[in-house]
CSV table of C-alpha atoms in Angstrom, one decimal:
chain,number,residue,atom,x,y,z
A,30,MET,CA,285.8,114.6,39.0
A,31,THR,CA,282.0,115.1,39.3
A,32,GLY,CA,280.2,118.4,38.7
A,33,GLN,CA,277.3,119.5,40.5
A,34,PRO,CA,274.9,122.6,40.0
A,35,PHE,CA,275.8,125.8,41.9
A,36,PRO,CA,274.0,125.6,45.2
A,37,PRO,CA,270.9,128.1,45.0
A,38,GLN,CA,271.3,129.0,48.7
A,39,ARG,CA,274.4,130.8,47.6
A,40,ARG,CA,273.3,132.5,44.5
A,41,HIS,CA,273.2,135.8,46.3
A,42,THR,CA,276.9,135.6,47.1
A,43,LEU,CA,277.8,135.5,43.4
A,44,PHE,CA,275.6,138.4,42.7
A,45,PHE,CA,277.3,140.3,45.5
A,46,LEU,CA,280.7,139.5,44.3
A,47,ASP,CA,279.7,140.7,40.8
A,48,GLN,CA,278.4,144.1,42.4
A,49,ILE,CA,281.7,144.8,44.2
A,50,ARG,CA,284.0,144.4,41.0
A,51,ASP,CA,284.3,148.1,40.6
A,52,PHE,CA,285.4,148.5,44.3
A,53,SER,CA,288.9,149.9,44.7
A,54,PRO,CA,289.9,148.5,48.1
A,55,VAL,CA,292.8,149.7,50.3
A,56,PHE,CA,293.3,147.8,53.6
A,57,LEU,CA,294.3,149.1,57.1
A,58,ASP,CA,294.5,147.4,60.4
A,59,THR,CA,295.3,148.0,64.1
A,60,GLU,CA,295.1,146.2,67.4
A,61,VAL,CA,292.5,147.2,70.1
A,62,ASP,CA,293.3,146.7,73.8
A,63,ALA,CA,289.9,144.9,74.4
A,64,THR,CA,290.0,145.3,78.3
A,65,ALA,CA,286.9,147.6,78.3
A,66,ILE,CA,285.0,145.2,76.0
A,67,VAL,CA,285.8,142.1,78.1
A,68,ALA,CA,284.8,144.0,81.2
A,69,GLY,CA,281.6,145.1,79.6
A,70,ARG,CA,280.6,141.7,78.5
A,71,GLU,CA,281.2,140.3,81.9
A,72,ARG,CA,279.1,143.1,83.6
A,73,ALA,CA,276.3,142.2,81.1
A,74,ARG,CA,276.6,138.5,81.9
A,75,ARG,CA,276.4,139.1,85.7
A,76,ALA,CA,273.1,141.1,84.8
A,77,GLY,CA,271.6,138.2,82.9
A,78,GLU,CA,272.2,140.0,79.5
A,79,ARG,CA,274.3,139.2,76.4
A,80,ARG,CA,276.7,141.6,74.6
A,81,SER,CA,278.6,140.3,71.7
A,82,VAL,CA,281.9,141.8,70.4
A,83,VAL,CA,280.3,142.7,67.1
A,84,SER,CA,277.7,144.7,69.0
A,85,TYR,CA,280.5,146.8,70.5
A,86,VAL,CA,282.2,147.2,67.3
A,87,VAL,CA,279.0,148.3,65.4
A,88,HIS,CA,277.9,150.7,68.0
A,89,ALA,CA,281.5,152.3,68.3
A,90,ALA,CA,281.7,152.6,64.6
A,91,ALA,CA,278.4,154.2,64.1
A,92,GLY,CA,279.3,156.8,66.5
A,93,VAL,CA,282.4,157.6,64.6
A,94,LEU,CA,280.8,157.5,61.2
A,95,ALA,CA,278.1,160.0,62.3
A,96,LYS,CA,281.1,162.4,62.5
A,97,HIS,CA,282.5,161.5,59.2
A,98,PRO,CA,279.9,161.9,56.4
A,99,GLU,CA,282.5,161.6,53.8
A,100,ALA,CA,283.1,158.0,54.9
A,101,ASN,CA,279.4,157.4,55.6
A,102,ALA,CA,278.7,157.5,52.0
A,103,ALA,CA,278.2,155.5,48.8
A,104,ILE,CA,279.2,155.7,45.2
A,105,HIS,CA,277.6,154.6,41.9
A,106,GLY,CA,278.6,154.9,38.3
A,107,GLY,CA,281.8,154.6,36.2
A,108,LEU,CA,283.4,157.5,34.7
A,109,ASP,CA,280.8,159.9,35.7
A,110,PRO,CA,280.1,158.7,39.2
A,111,VAL,CA,277.6,160.1,41.9
A,112,VAL,CA,278.6,160.0,45.6
A,113,ALA,CA,275.9,160.2,48.2
A,114,SER,CA,276.4,161.0,51.9
A,115,TYR,CA,273.9,160.0,54.4
A,116,ASP,CA,272.6,161.6,57.5
A,117,THR,CA,271.7,158.2,59.0
A,118,VAL,CA,274.0,155.4,59.9
A,119,ALA,CA,273.3,151.8,59.2
A,120,ALA,CA,275.4,148.8,59.5
A,121,LYS,CA,275.3,145.6,57.3
A,122,VAL,CA,276.4,142.6,59.6
A,123,THR,CA,277.3,139.2,58.1
A,124,LEU,CA,275.7,136.2,59.6
A,125,ASP,CA,276.8,132.6,59.6
A,126,LYS,CA,273.5,130.8,58.9
A,127,THR,CA,272.3,127.2,57.8
A,128,TRP,CA,269.7,127.2,55.1
A,129,GLU,CA,268.2,123.9,53.8
A,130,GLY,CA,271.1,122.0,55.3
A,131,ARG,CA,273.8,124.3,53.7
A,132,ARG,CA,276.0,126.8,55.6
A,133,VAL,CA,275.7,130.2,53.9
A,134,VAL,CA,276.5,133.8,54.6
A,135,LEU,CA,273.6,136.2,55.0
A,136,ALA,CA,273.5,139.7,56.3
A,137,THR,CA,271.2,141.9,58.4
A,138,VAL,CA,271.1,145.6,58.2
A,139,ILE,CA,270.8,147.6,61.5
A,140,PRO,CA,269.1,151.1,60.8
A,141,GLY,CA,269.1,154.2,62.7
A,142,LEU,CA,272.3,153.7,64.5
A,143,GLU,CA,272.9,157.5,65.1
A,144,SER,CA,270.4,157.2,67.9
A,145,ALA,CA,270.6,153.5,68.8
A,146,SER,CA,272.1,152.2,72.2
A,147,LEU,CA,274.4,149.2,72.5
A,148,ALA,CA,271.4,147.3,73.9
A,149,ASP,CA,269.4,148.2,70.8
A,150,VAL,CA,272.1,146.8,68.5
A,151,GLN,CA,272.5,143.6,70.5
A,152,ALA,CA,268.7,143.1,70.4
A,153,HIS,CA,268.7,143.3,66.5
A,154,LEU,CA,271.6,141.0,66.2
A,155,ASP,CA,270.0,138.5,68.5
A,156,ARG,CA,266.8,138.5,66.5
A,157,ALA,CA,268.6,138.2,63.2
A,158,ALA,CA,270.7,135.4,64.5
A,159,ALA,CA,267.6,133.5,65.6
A,160,ALA,CA,265.7,134.2,62.4
A,161,ASP,CA,265.1,131.2,59.9
A,162,PRO,CA,266.4,131.9,56.5
A,163,GLY,CA,263.6,130.0,55.0
A,164,THR,CA,260.7,131.8,56.6
A,165,ALA,CA,261.9,135.2,58.3
A,166,GLU,CA,260.7,138.4,56.8
A,167,GLU,CA,264.3,139.5,57.3
A,168,PHE,CA,265.5,137.3,54.4
A,169,ALA,CA,262.5,137.4,52.1
A,170,GLY,CA,264.5,139.4,49.4
A,171,ILE,CA,267.0,136.7,49.2
A,172,ARG,CA,264.3,134.0,48.9
A,173,ALA,CA,262.6,136.1,46.1
A,174,LEU,CA,265.7,136.1,44.2
A,175,ARG,CA,265.7,132.2,44.0
A,176,ARG,CA,262.3,132.3,42.4
A,177,LEU,CA,263.7,134.1,39.4
A,178,SER,CA,265.9,132.9,36.6
A,179,TRP,CA,269.7,133.6,37.0
A,180,ARG,CA,269.5,136.6,34.5
A,181,GLU,CA,266.4,138.1,36.0
A,182,ALA,CA,267.7,137.7,39.5
A,183,LEU,CA,271.2,139.3,38.6
A,184,ASP,CA,269.4,142.2,36.9
A,185,ARG,CA,267.3,142.7,40.0
A,186,PHE,CA,270.2,142.7,42.2
A,187,ARG,CA,272.3,145.1,40.2
A,188,GLU,CA,269.2,147.4,39.9
A,189,ALA,CA,268.8,147.4,43.7
A,190,ALA,CA,272.5,148.1,44.3
A,191,GLY,CA,272.4,151.1,42.0
A,192,LEU,CA,269.7,153.0,44.2
A,193,LEU,CA,271.9,155.3,46.2
A,194,ASP,CA,268.9,156.6,48.1
A,195,ARG,CA,268.0,152.9,49.2
A,196,ARG,CA,271.7,152.1,50.1
A,197,PRO,CA,271.2,152.7,53.9
A,198,VAL,CA,268.2,150.0,53.9
A,199,ILE,CA,269.5,147.6,51.6
A,200,THR,CA,273.3,147.4,52.2
A,201,GLY,CA,273.8,149.8,55.1
A,202,THR,CA,276.3,152.7,55.1
A,203,PHE,CA,279.1,150.5,56.5
A,204,SER,CA,279.7,146.8,57.0
A,205,VAL,CA,281.0,144.6,59.8
A,206,THR,CA,282.1,141.1,59.5
A,207,SER,CA,283.6,138.8,62.1
A,208,LEU,CA,285.6,135.5,62.4
A,209,GLY,CA,286.4,136.0,65.9
A,210,HIS,CA,284.6,132.8,67.0
A,211,ARG,CA,287.5,130.9,65.6
A,212,ALA,CA,291.2,131.1,65.8
A,213,VAL,CA,291.5,134.0,63.4
A,214,ASP,CA,293.5,136.9,64.4
A,215,GLY,CA,292.8,139.2,61.6
A,216,PHE,CA,291.4,139.3,58.1
A,217,HIS,CA,290.5,141.9,55.5
A,218,SER,CA,287.1,141.8,53.7
A,219,VAL,CA,285.2,143.9,51.1
A,220,GLY,CA,281.5,144.5,52.3
A,221,GLY,CA,280.3,146.5,49.4
A,222,THR,CA,280.1,149.7,51.4
A,223,THR,CA,282.7,152.4,51.6
A,224,ILE,CA,283.9,151.4,55.0
A,225,THR,CA,284.2,147.6,56.0
A,226,LEU,CA,285.4,146.5,59.3
A,227,GLY,CA,286.8,142.9,59.9
A,228,VAL,CA,286.8,141.7,63.6
A,229,GLY,CA,289.3,138.9,64.7
A,230,ARG,CA,289.3,137.1,67.9
A,231,ILE,CA,290.2,138.6,71.3
A,232,ALA,CA,293.4,136.9,72.6
A,233,ASP,CA,295.8,137.6,75.5
A,234,ARG,CA,298.9,139.4,74.3
A,235,PRO,CA,301.6,141.5,75.7
A,236,VAL,CA,300.9,145.2,75.5
A,237,ALA,CA,303.0,148.3,76.8
A,238,ARG,CA,301.4,150.2,79.6
A,239,ASP,CA,303.1,153.0,81.4
A,240,GLY,CA,306.5,151.9,80.2
A,241,ALA,CA,305.8,148.2,81.4
A,242,VAL,CA,304.8,145.1,79.4
A,243,VAL,CA,301.7,143.4,80.7
A,244,ILE,CA,299.4,140.8,79.3
A,245,ALA,CA,296.0,142.2,78.2
A,246,PRO,CA,293.1,141.0,75.9
A,247,VAL,CA,293.8,142.3,72.4
A,248,MET,CA,291.6,142.3,69.3
A,249,ARG,CA,292.8,142.9,65.7
A,250,LEU,CA,290.5,145.2,63.8
A,251,SER,CA,290.8,145.7,60.0
A,252,LEU,CA,289.2,148.4,57.9
A,253,ALA,CA,288.8,148.2,54.0
A,254,PHE,CA,288.0,151.4,52.3
A,255,ASP,CA,286.9,152.2,48.8
A,256,HIS,CA,289.6,154.6,47.5
A,257,ARG,CA,287.0,156.2,45.0
A,258,VAL,CA,285.1,157.6,47.8
A,259,ILE,CA,287.7,158.6,50.5
A,260,ASP,CA,291.4,158.7,50.8
A,261,GLY,CA,293.8,157.1,53.3
A,262,ALA,CA,294.0,159.9,55.7
A,263,GLU,CA,290.4,160.0,56.2
A,264,ALA,CA,290.2,156.2,56.6
A,265,ALA,CA,293.0,156.2,59.1
A,266,ASP,CA,291.1,158.8,61.1
A,267,VAL,CA,288.0,156.6,61.1
A,268,LEU,CA,289.9,153.5,62.2
A,269,THR,CA,291.8,155.3,65.0
A,270,GLU,CA,288.5,156.9,66.4
A,271,ILE,CA,287.0,153.6,66.3
A,272,LYS,CA,289.9,152.0,68.2
A,273,ASP,CA,289.8,154.9,70.8
A,274,ALA,CA,286.0,154.5,71.2
A,275,LEU,CA,286.4,150.7,71.8
A,276,GLU,CA,289.3,151.0,74.3
A,277,ALA,CA,287.5,153.7,76.4
A,278,TYR,CA,284.0,152.1,76.1
A,279,GLU,CA,281.6,152.8,79.2
A,280,GLU,CA,278.1,151.6,79.1
């Protein structure tokens, strides 16, 4: 066996895992009839535009969370916690990036979703996907952590995570992560926000429509919620409303 130093490009991942140790996750999942999403993506393609599945999920979820301030919230503190609800909706979306030759997970925060269009969401995701982790302003904070000692960087990360008023900017008010580009049907993830959505692939499956079984594109969607902030009934409402919004999508 040979030991190697922990890769500095992934230092922020360890800090994030330290931050979510107090998280009390409960996991839900559902299946979404993705017919409307597939049709919308095809319309966009014919128009010379791009629409990712994640952009639909982000946009639909933002509309739902704007109506659920209890879930569009964050908590900080132990035995005497403070819960903040936000009048703005922001999504943290994970990105699969390569940094200095190493594959890493980074994130982008899409602000102001209560007034953003689907095209606005897609434009932000496209910019973030194309951004270079080594130079882009988007990832300047992550690069700054690398310049500090481990102890200093961890303390700085914890301090930032504790600023409830800055959560919409730093971590978003909800998270979306997707592994749907591979043969992953469903998964559950904790994104450090009260609500985290996990997006699986779209695959043709049998579904019941008007008493008949037909084949339709289906996407599995999971929701993890922090039980310290909301209870299961609220989380179930949020997931169901997101499912309904995605199935009835009209651009």
